[in-house]
Amino acid sequence: MMFLEMRGVSKRFGGVQALSNLDFDLARGEIHSLVGGNGSGKSTMIKIISGVQDPDPGARIVVEGREHARLTPVESSALGVQVIYQDLSLFPNLTVAENIAIAQHRGLAGLVKRKTMRKVAEAAMRRIGVALDLDERVSHLSIANRQLVAICRAIAADAKLVIMDEPTASLTRHEVDALLALTLELKRRDISVLFVSHRFDEVLEIAERVTVIRDGVKLGTYDAKDMTEQRLAVLMSGKSFTYETRDRAVPREHPVLSVEGLCKAGEYRDVGFALYPGEILGLTGLLGSGRTELALSLFGMNAPDAGTIRIDGEPVTFRSNRDAIARGIAYVPEDRLSLSLVLEQSIGANVTVTVLDTLKDRLGLLRRRREAGLIRDWIRDLAIKIGTPDDPVRTLSGGNQQRVVIAKWLATKPRVLILDSPTVGVDLHGKDGIYQLVKDLAAQGLAVIMISDEIPEVLYHCDRILVMRDGRLTGEVMAHHVAEPDLRRMVHA
């Protein structure tokens, strides 16, 4: 039985045709994946299903056999449609229970029904086998556990269709596996799932059918078992991508950064390595391996307990990230939406935020012409696709947002660039552009540390790879000397 059918759905925004005569169907209890690049129409389709946007006249939307010309958000929710957006739309200052049962929180005279909320939250978690502290504030949770809260909230709202928009974008491989298992549990509960992701391995692992759209046009719906990652890539982008390991000679005489015996209680211990100008050094490992904690120490935001960090052979102590920046270290964190960008601020303001002090005159006034020139130069040099520099940075695609983050750090003229999961939430075409940008920067002499739990990412885009497990470096290989299965075994051993 089909839960959702869409027929002849189109949507135009001014001169832009976001969707063109799209047909789509989703069965009850089916996991169906929606694949397409940024700007392909995925978000528009989701907003029409959830009632946030109206389709153009002539569309038919059928939910459990009942036809609608359009839906309102209230109608869509009442029909059992729940959307979990990439930002999760949770209330960080409220508890787990309050977030899960937010729709059931008021009683007579507007009083908060706390006992009822706890019962609703407990029932939702029990239904899908989730265990969280109901009294913990959501702001204290990991991204993975916040994702669980969002799913439980959908369950508490009696969801029949859960739409997951890039649900694994900020998760490690271990957390991804747990989320995919939970998605299968939703299916067992006869709940439909529309799974939107750029990660083709997850799409093919979890979905029964895959619908591909490009430039607002549906290219087709395919059985996942008959699909390959390569074919999906070609369908989604209109071009094929081939990757080879990097086999190039990087001079290894004078390291720009070296680490000896670095330790941080409960996080990592006895870490030592060297990084050379022009090198792309991969750092990979599972959840809890200590990768990000180590990176934060190199950026002055997580002081080690022991060991030595050297820049050009000289021991340094970073009391804050300002000290690290002054010595030429730049860090692009994994969560760009929360930690790297001010989404409502302009693209230009986000580019120059790290160097505002250098753009002021003797009176402390901002030299606007110089600022505009700097913004213009970085947008050009990094090929950031924008409308105008005054547009909010939230209007950009994931790939272009990431370029803005990289631009703001390159503006500090770093010698070492640390990239933590640099392509999270970026589509295939955007990823390829970021990889090429990083290689171009390395060719100009910038030393790069690329942190990722995606094996292909470090294997095909780094010169040398360090494997981290349980807070220790457990392996080091040159990328062109190791096969993907062998590197995967090193990580999971």
XYZ file of C-alpha atoms in Angstrom:
493
model
C 0.000 0.000 0.000
C 1.295 3.442 -0.945
C 1.474 5.946 1.888
C 2.363 8.924 -0.327
C 1.875 9.645 -4.030
C 2.820 12.884 -5.802
C 1.716 13.507 -9.376
C 2.631 16.392 -11.664
C 4.296 18.430 -8.927
C 5.999 21.604 -10.162
C 7.310 24.663 -8.366
C 8.671 27.883 -9.818
C 10.353 30.678 -7.863
C 10.453 33.715 -10.110
C 12.589 32.688 -13.069
C 13.835 29.489 -11.424
C 12.041 26.184 -12.048
C 12.773 24.291 -8.830
C 10.631 21.229 -9.702
C 9.241 20.177 -13.079
C 6.259 17.821 -13.309
C 7.613 15.467 -10.677
C 5.981 12.096 -9.923
C 6.904 10.214 -6.761
C 5.524 7.475 -4.546
C 6.460 5.960 -1.211
C 5.037 2.745 0.234
C 3.936 2.220 3.828
C 6.912 0.941 5.832
C 9.366 1.590 2.991
C 12.810 3.155 3.308
C 13.133 5.271 0.165
C 16.189 7.414 -0.543
C 16.109 10.748 -2.343
C 19.370 11.677 -4.065
C 20.378 14.875 -5.835
C 22.971 17.619 -5.726
C 22.558 20.989 -4.050
C 19.909 22.939 -5.943
C 18.405 19.803 -7.471
C 14.989 20.364 -5.857
C 15.209 17.978 -2.887
C 14.490 20.647 -0.290
C 11.597 22.047 -2.308
C 10.069 18.582 -2.581
C 10.393 18.038 1.183
C 8.794 21.417 1.916
C 5.838 20.601 -0.335
C 5.308 17.255 1.407
C 5.496 18.923 4.829
C 3.207 21.780 3.791
C 5.791 24.541 4.161
C 5.460 25.438 0.469
C 2.593 25.089 -1.991
C 3.117 23.344 -5.338
C 2.116 25.149 -8.514
C -1.491 24.556 -9.667
C -2.209 21.147 -11.189
C -0.352 19.038 -8.638
C -1.909 16.036 -6.891
C -0.741 14.857 -3.480
C -2.289 11.637 -2.217
C -1.715 10.542 1.388
C -3.120 7.131 2.354
C -5.574 7.296 -0.534
C -6.861 10.792 0.198
C -6.101 13.435 -2.440
C -4.948 16.988 -1.703
C -4.098 19.890 -4.020
C -1.830 21.218 -1.306
C -1.054 20.682 2.369
C -0.556 23.072 5.252
C 2.063 22.262 7.924
C -0.735 21.431 10.399
C -2.458 19.125 7.896
C 0.789 17.399 6.982
C 1.661 16.774 10.628
C -1.857 15.489 11.338
C -1.425 13.012 8.467
C 1.704 11.657 10.172
C 4.469 13.486 8.274
C 7.439 14.485 10.428
C 10.618 16.110 9.065
C 13.993 15.929 10.792
C 16.033 18.693 9.222
C 19.821 18.784 9.217
C 19.875 21.397 11.999
C 17.419 19.150 13.968
C 15.340 22.181 15.099
C 15.627 21.276 18.775
C 15.467 23.573 21.822
C 18.974 23.405 23.326
C 17.940 24.995 26.635
C 15.222 22.381 27.242
C 15.608 18.820 28.486
C 15.413 15.631 26.467
C 11.896 14.938 27.752
C 10.722 18.472 27.000
C 12.055 18.305 23.440
C 10.542 14.899 22.716
C 7.105 15.759 24.116
C 7.019 19.410 23.100
C 3.647 18.992 21.377
C 2.065 17.484 24.504
C 3.393 19.911 27.085
C 0.372 22.098 27.890
C -2.687 21.250 29.953
C -5.565 23.336 31.236
C -4.890 27.068 31.610
C -1.607 26.605 29.743
C 0.094 24.770 32.614
C 3.014 22.511 31.713
C 2.179 18.825 32.210
C 5.617 17.552 33.236
C 4.511 14.060 34.305
C 2.671 13.593 31.029
C 5.702 14.811 29.094
C 7.978 12.283 30.798
C 5.523 9.450 30.088
C 5.258 10.487 26.421
C 9.049 10.741 26.104
C 9.619 7.390 27.829
C 7.067 5.710 25.576
C 8.653 7.150 22.433
C 12.140 6.000 23.443
C 10.892 2.572 24.489
C 9.092 2.121 21.177
C 12.340 2.267 19.186
C 14.775 1.037 21.822
C 16.482 4.342 22.707
C 17.858 5.139 26.171
C 18.639 8.765 27.068
C 18.653 10.768 30.293
C 15.288 12.553 30.194
C 16.547 15.374 32.435
C 19.686 16.155 30.424
C 19.651 19.454 28.551
C 19.883 18.933 24.823
C 22.741 21.451 24.604
C 24.886 18.956 26.547
C 24.260 16.070 24.139
C 26.423 14.871 21.271
C 25.177 15.404 17.729
C 24.317 11.682 17.533
C 22.167 11.799 20.667
C 20.453 14.988 19.509
C 19.543 13.060 16.373
C 17.936 10.402 18.570
C 15.947 13.082 20.394
C 14.649 14.404 17.066
C 13.597 10.906 15.973
C 11.882 10.255 19.299
C 10.025 13.554 18.957
C 8.736 12.373 15.577
C 7.644 9.079 17.147
C 5.888 10.936 19.965
C 3.964 12.890 17.315
C 2.655 9.562 15.932
C 4.746 9.712 12.766
C 3.773 7.552 9.803
C 6.417 9.087 7.534
C 9.754 10.342 8.865
C 11.770 12.474 6.444
C 15.465 12.528 7.358
C 17.343 15.369 5.672
C 21.075 14.552 5.653
C 20.764 12.692 8.968
C 24.362 11.421 8.994
C 26.074 14.631 7.902
C 27.707 15.269 11.305
C 28.048 11.688 12.556
C 31.024 9.364 12.772
C 30.896 5.952 11.102
C 30.036 4.268 14.401
C 27.176 6.700 14.979
C 26.022 6.264 11.380
C 25.765 2.505 11.880
C 23.619 3.057 14.972
C 21.348 5.471 13.095
C 20.914 3.094 10.162
C 19.960 0.321 12.602
C 17.397 2.659 14.153
C 16.030 3.469 10.686
C 15.476 -0.238 10.085
C 13.617 -0.361 13.406
C 11.275 2.366 12.126
C 10.600 0.196 9.081
C 9.816 -2.770 11.325
C 7.290 -0.527 13.059
C 5.652 0.059 9.641
C 6.840 3.687 9.572
C 7.919 4.990 6.168
C 11.264 6.766 5.880
C 12.377 9.213 3.207
C 16.160 9.197 3.599
C 17.974 12.134 1.981
C 21.752 11.779 1.830
C 24.854 12.621 -0.194
C 26.576 9.465 1.056
C 25.939 6.784 -1.535
C 27.230 3.885 0.594
C 24.556 4.652 3.208
C 21.884 5.101 0.548
C 22.568 1.690 -0.953
C 22.886 0.049 2.455
C 19.586 1.286 3.878
C 17.179 2.040 1.022
C 14.880 -0.289 -0.886
C 14.373 2.201 -3.704
C 16.283 5.310 -4.769
C 14.846 8.326 -6.587
C 17.341 10.626 -8.330
C 16.506 14.215 -9.245
C 18.668 16.754 -11.051
C 17.820 20.384 -11.823
C 14.247 19.832 -10.624
C 13.625 16.870 -12.917
C 13.158 13.294 -11.755
C 15.633 11.083 -13.622
C 14.113 7.875 -12.309
C 13.351 5.593 -9.385
C 15.543 2.506 -9.090
C 15.773 -0.630 -6.965
C 18.720 -0.084 -4.636
C 19.936 -3.635 -5.154
C 20.465 -2.889 -8.853
C 22.321 0.383 -8.259
C 26.023 1.148 -7.704
C 27.720 4.166 -6.153
C 29.370 4.987 -9.477
C 26.083 4.914 -11.371
C 24.423 7.073 -8.719
C 27.257 9.591 -9.003
C 26.855 9.822 -12.773
C 23.066 10.163 -12.536
C 23.208 12.795 -9.819
C 25.923 15.005 -11.301
C 25.865 14.249 -15.015
C 29.586 13.470 -14.900
C 31.805 10.640 -13.727
C 34.372 10.944 -10.932
C 37.508 8.822 -10.762
C 39.952 8.972 -7.877
C 43.506 7.726 -7.629
C 45.864 7.700 -4.683
C 48.408 10.503 -4.579
C 51.948 9.431 -5.427
C 54.111 12.530 -5.224
C 57.341 13.424 -3.526
C 56.887 15.835 -0.624
C 60.209 17.195 0.704
C 60.539 15.873 4.260
C 63.539 17.753 5.601
C 62.206 20.556 7.788
C 58.752 20.004 9.324
C 56.587 23.053 9.801
C 54.810 21.311 12.697
C 55.984 18.449 14.880
C 54.534 16.796 17.965
C 56.389 14.683 20.534
C 54.902 12.660 23.403
C 51.692 14.681 23.496
C 49.247 13.505 26.184
C 45.840 14.569 27.462
C 44.250 12.505 30.226
C 41.221 10.559 29.015
C 41.621 11.762 25.418
C 44.955 10.808 23.829
C 48.447 9.782 24.869
C 52.017 9.601 23.574
C 51.168 11.173 20.209
C 54.066 12.038 17.939
C 54.273 12.973 14.255
C 55.688 15.563 11.864
C 53.965 17.614 9.159
C 55.834 19.065 6.200
C 55.174 22.086 3.948
C 52.978 21.132 1.002
C 51.898 17.831 2.559
C 48.309 16.653 2.988
C 48.371 14.441 6.079
C 45.291 12.302 6.707
C 44.173 11.458 10.241
C 41.495 8.792 10.545
C 39.938 6.712 13.296
C 36.663 5.691 14.889
C 34.502 7.576 17.380
C 36.454 8.164 20.582
C 39.843 7.704 18.922
C 40.930 11.188 20.022
C 41.196 12.792 16.562
C 39.267 15.989 17.237
C 40.659 16.367 20.762
C 44.179 16.249 19.302
C 43.261 18.807 16.645
C 41.881 21.161 19.294
C 45.144 20.887 21.209
C 47.086 21.860 18.100
C 44.766 24.868 17.811
C 45.220 26.019 21.393
C 41.752 25.067 22.600
C 42.541 21.895 24.551
C 45.804 22.242 26.466
C 47.759 18.950 26.624
C 48.986 17.628 29.963
C 52.418 16.693 28.646
C 54.508 16.619 25.503
C 55.862 19.159 23.063
C 54.476 21.007 20.051
C 57.083 22.569 17.771
C 56.751 25.104 14.964
C 59.805 25.115 12.684
C 61.617 23.117 15.353
C 60.896 25.667 18.095
C 58.842 24.526 21.110
C 55.617 26.499 21.516
C 52.891 26.727 24.162
C 49.390 27.703 23.077
C 47.402 29.302 25.895
C 44.505 29.964 23.523
C 43.562 29.711 19.872
C 44.856 33.270 19.455
C 48.356 31.985 20.173
C 47.920 29.198 17.617
C 46.620 31.595 14.975
C 49.559 33.919 15.619
C 51.920 30.999 14.900
C 50.171 30.152 11.645
C 47.681 27.432 12.660
C 44.121 27.494 11.258
C 41.330 25.069 12.144
C 38.107 24.325 10.246
C 35.840 22.384 12.674
C 33.443 19.626 11.693
C 30.265 21.519 12.614
C 30.488 24.559 10.351
C 26.865 25.600 10.996
C 27.353 26.037 14.756
C 31.080 26.682 15.121
C 32.309 28.319 11.904
C 29.604 30.503 10.406
C 27.251 33.226 11.562
C 24.416 32.133 9.301
C 22.400 35.339 9.356
C 25.463 37.494 8.703
C 26.630 38.311 5.189
C 29.030 36.189 3.185
C 31.524 39.047 3.298
C 31.318 39.445 7.081
C 31.977 35.728 7.527
C 35.064 35.915 5.283
C 36.691 38.803 7.170
C 35.700 37.976 10.752
C 39.155 36.502 11.550
C 41.113 39.534 10.305
C 38.988 42.534 11.300
C 41.783 43.984 13.440
C 44.064 44.181 10.405
C 41.436 46.113 8.456
C 41.159 49.015 10.921
C 42.875 52.384 10.631
C 44.738 54.194 13.431
C 41.459 55.437 14.875
C 40.071 51.931 15.068
C 37.636 52.483 12.209
C 37.047 49.748 9.654
C 38.501 50.529 6.232
C 35.500 49.473 4.159
C 37.218 49.706 0.785
C 40.043 47.450 1.896
C 37.551 45.012 3.435
C 35.519 44.898 0.206
C 38.673 44.222 -1.780
C 39.677 41.363 0.509
C 36.209 39.819 0.273
C 36.228 40.147 -3.509
C 39.667 38.539 -3.784
C 38.793 35.499 -1.659
C 35.475 34.924 -3.381
C 37.346 34.979 -6.696
C 40.333 32.901 -5.602
C 38.217 30.155 -4.014
C 35.559 30.260 -6.763
C 32.736 30.733 -4.239
C 29.424 30.848 -6.098
C 27.323 33.665 -4.658
C 24.706 36.234 -5.560
C 26.328 39.199 -3.819
C 28.747 39.408 -0.840
C 25.920 41.007 1.157
C 23.705 37.898 0.922
C 23.376 35.894 4.189
C 25.828 33.000 4.216
C 22.918 30.635 4.975
C 21.748 31.098 1.359
C 24.789 29.211 0.025
C 25.077 25.499 -0.701
C 27.026 23.315 1.729
C 30.064 23.268 -0.537
C 30.128 27.043 -0.918
C 29.600 27.543 2.819
C 32.644 25.376 3.426
C 34.656 27.480 0.981
C 33.667 30.579 2.957
C 34.957 28.917 6.149
C 38.234 28.012 4.441
C 38.501 31.549 3.037
C 38.152 33.152 6.460
C 41.048 31.058 7.743
C 43.221 31.495 4.675
C 42.800 35.234 5.223
C 44.947 34.789 8.368
C 47.788 33.543 6.110
C 48.278 30.228 7.922
C 51.119 27.776 7.389
C 49.096 24.820 8.726
C 45.430 24.221 7.882
C 43.563 21.620 9.961
C 40.369 20.375 8.288
C 38.071 18.324 10.516
C 35.642 16.324 8.319
C 35.774 18.997 5.586
C 33.041 17.591 3.338
C 30.316 16.829 5.887
C 26.939 17.736 4.378
C 28.456 18.556 0.980
C 27.213 16.921 -2.219
C 29.436 14.990 -4.636
C 30.188 17.895 -6.945
C 30.917 20.185 -3.995
C 33.199 17.580 -2.423
C 35.214 17.283 -5.614
C 35.673 21.051 -5.660
C 36.882 21.119 -2.041
C 39.324 18.280 -2.649
C 40.790 20.124 -5.620
C 41.018 23.339 -3.611
C 42.933 21.556 -0.840
C 45.332 20.027 -3.371
C 45.906 23.434 -4.964
C 46.662 24.942 -1.543
C 49.120 22.140 -0.764
C 50.810 22.689 -4.122
C 51.404 26.289 -3.000
C 53.216 25.040 0.115
C 50.418 25.020 2.708
C 50.641 22.076 5.118
C 47.270 20.386 5.608
C 45.902 17.928 8.174
C 42.689 16.319 6.919
C 40.697 14.529 9.622
C 37.996 12.125 8.455
C 36.352 8.827 9.304
C 35.574 8.273 5.612
C 38.289 5.917 4.396
C 38.087 6.944 0.702
C 38.431 10.604 1.683
C 41.831 10.183 3.309
C 42.989 7.441 0.947
C 42.431 9.319 -2.308
C 43.120 12.869 -1.190
C 46.049 12.646 1.239
C 49.753 11.918 0.805
C 50.277 10.143 4.100
C 47.761 8.686 6.560
C 47.888 8.329 10.340
C 45.482 5.903 12.026
C 44.312 6.721 15.542
C 42.597 4.328 17.941
C 41.813 4.642 21.650
C 43.834 7.848 21.919
C 47.004 6.467 20.317
C 48.501 6.580 16.851
C 48.475 2.930 15.796
C 49.549 3.107 12.155
C 51.175 5.240 9.470
C 51.074 4.525 5.725
C 51.720 6.318 2.469
C 48.417 6.554 0.598
C 49.747 4.988 -2.606
C 51.123 2.003 -0.674
C 47.855 0.798 0.884
C 44.607 -0.636 -0.503
C 41.239 0.507 0.801
C 40.339 -2.844 2.479
C 43.707 -2.904 4.271
C 43.307 0.661 5.543
C 39.778 -0.127 6.691
C 41.109 -3.117 8.629
C 43.743 -0.910 10.282
C 41.014 1.482 11.433
C 38.627 -1.210 12.687
C 41.201 -3.637 14.120
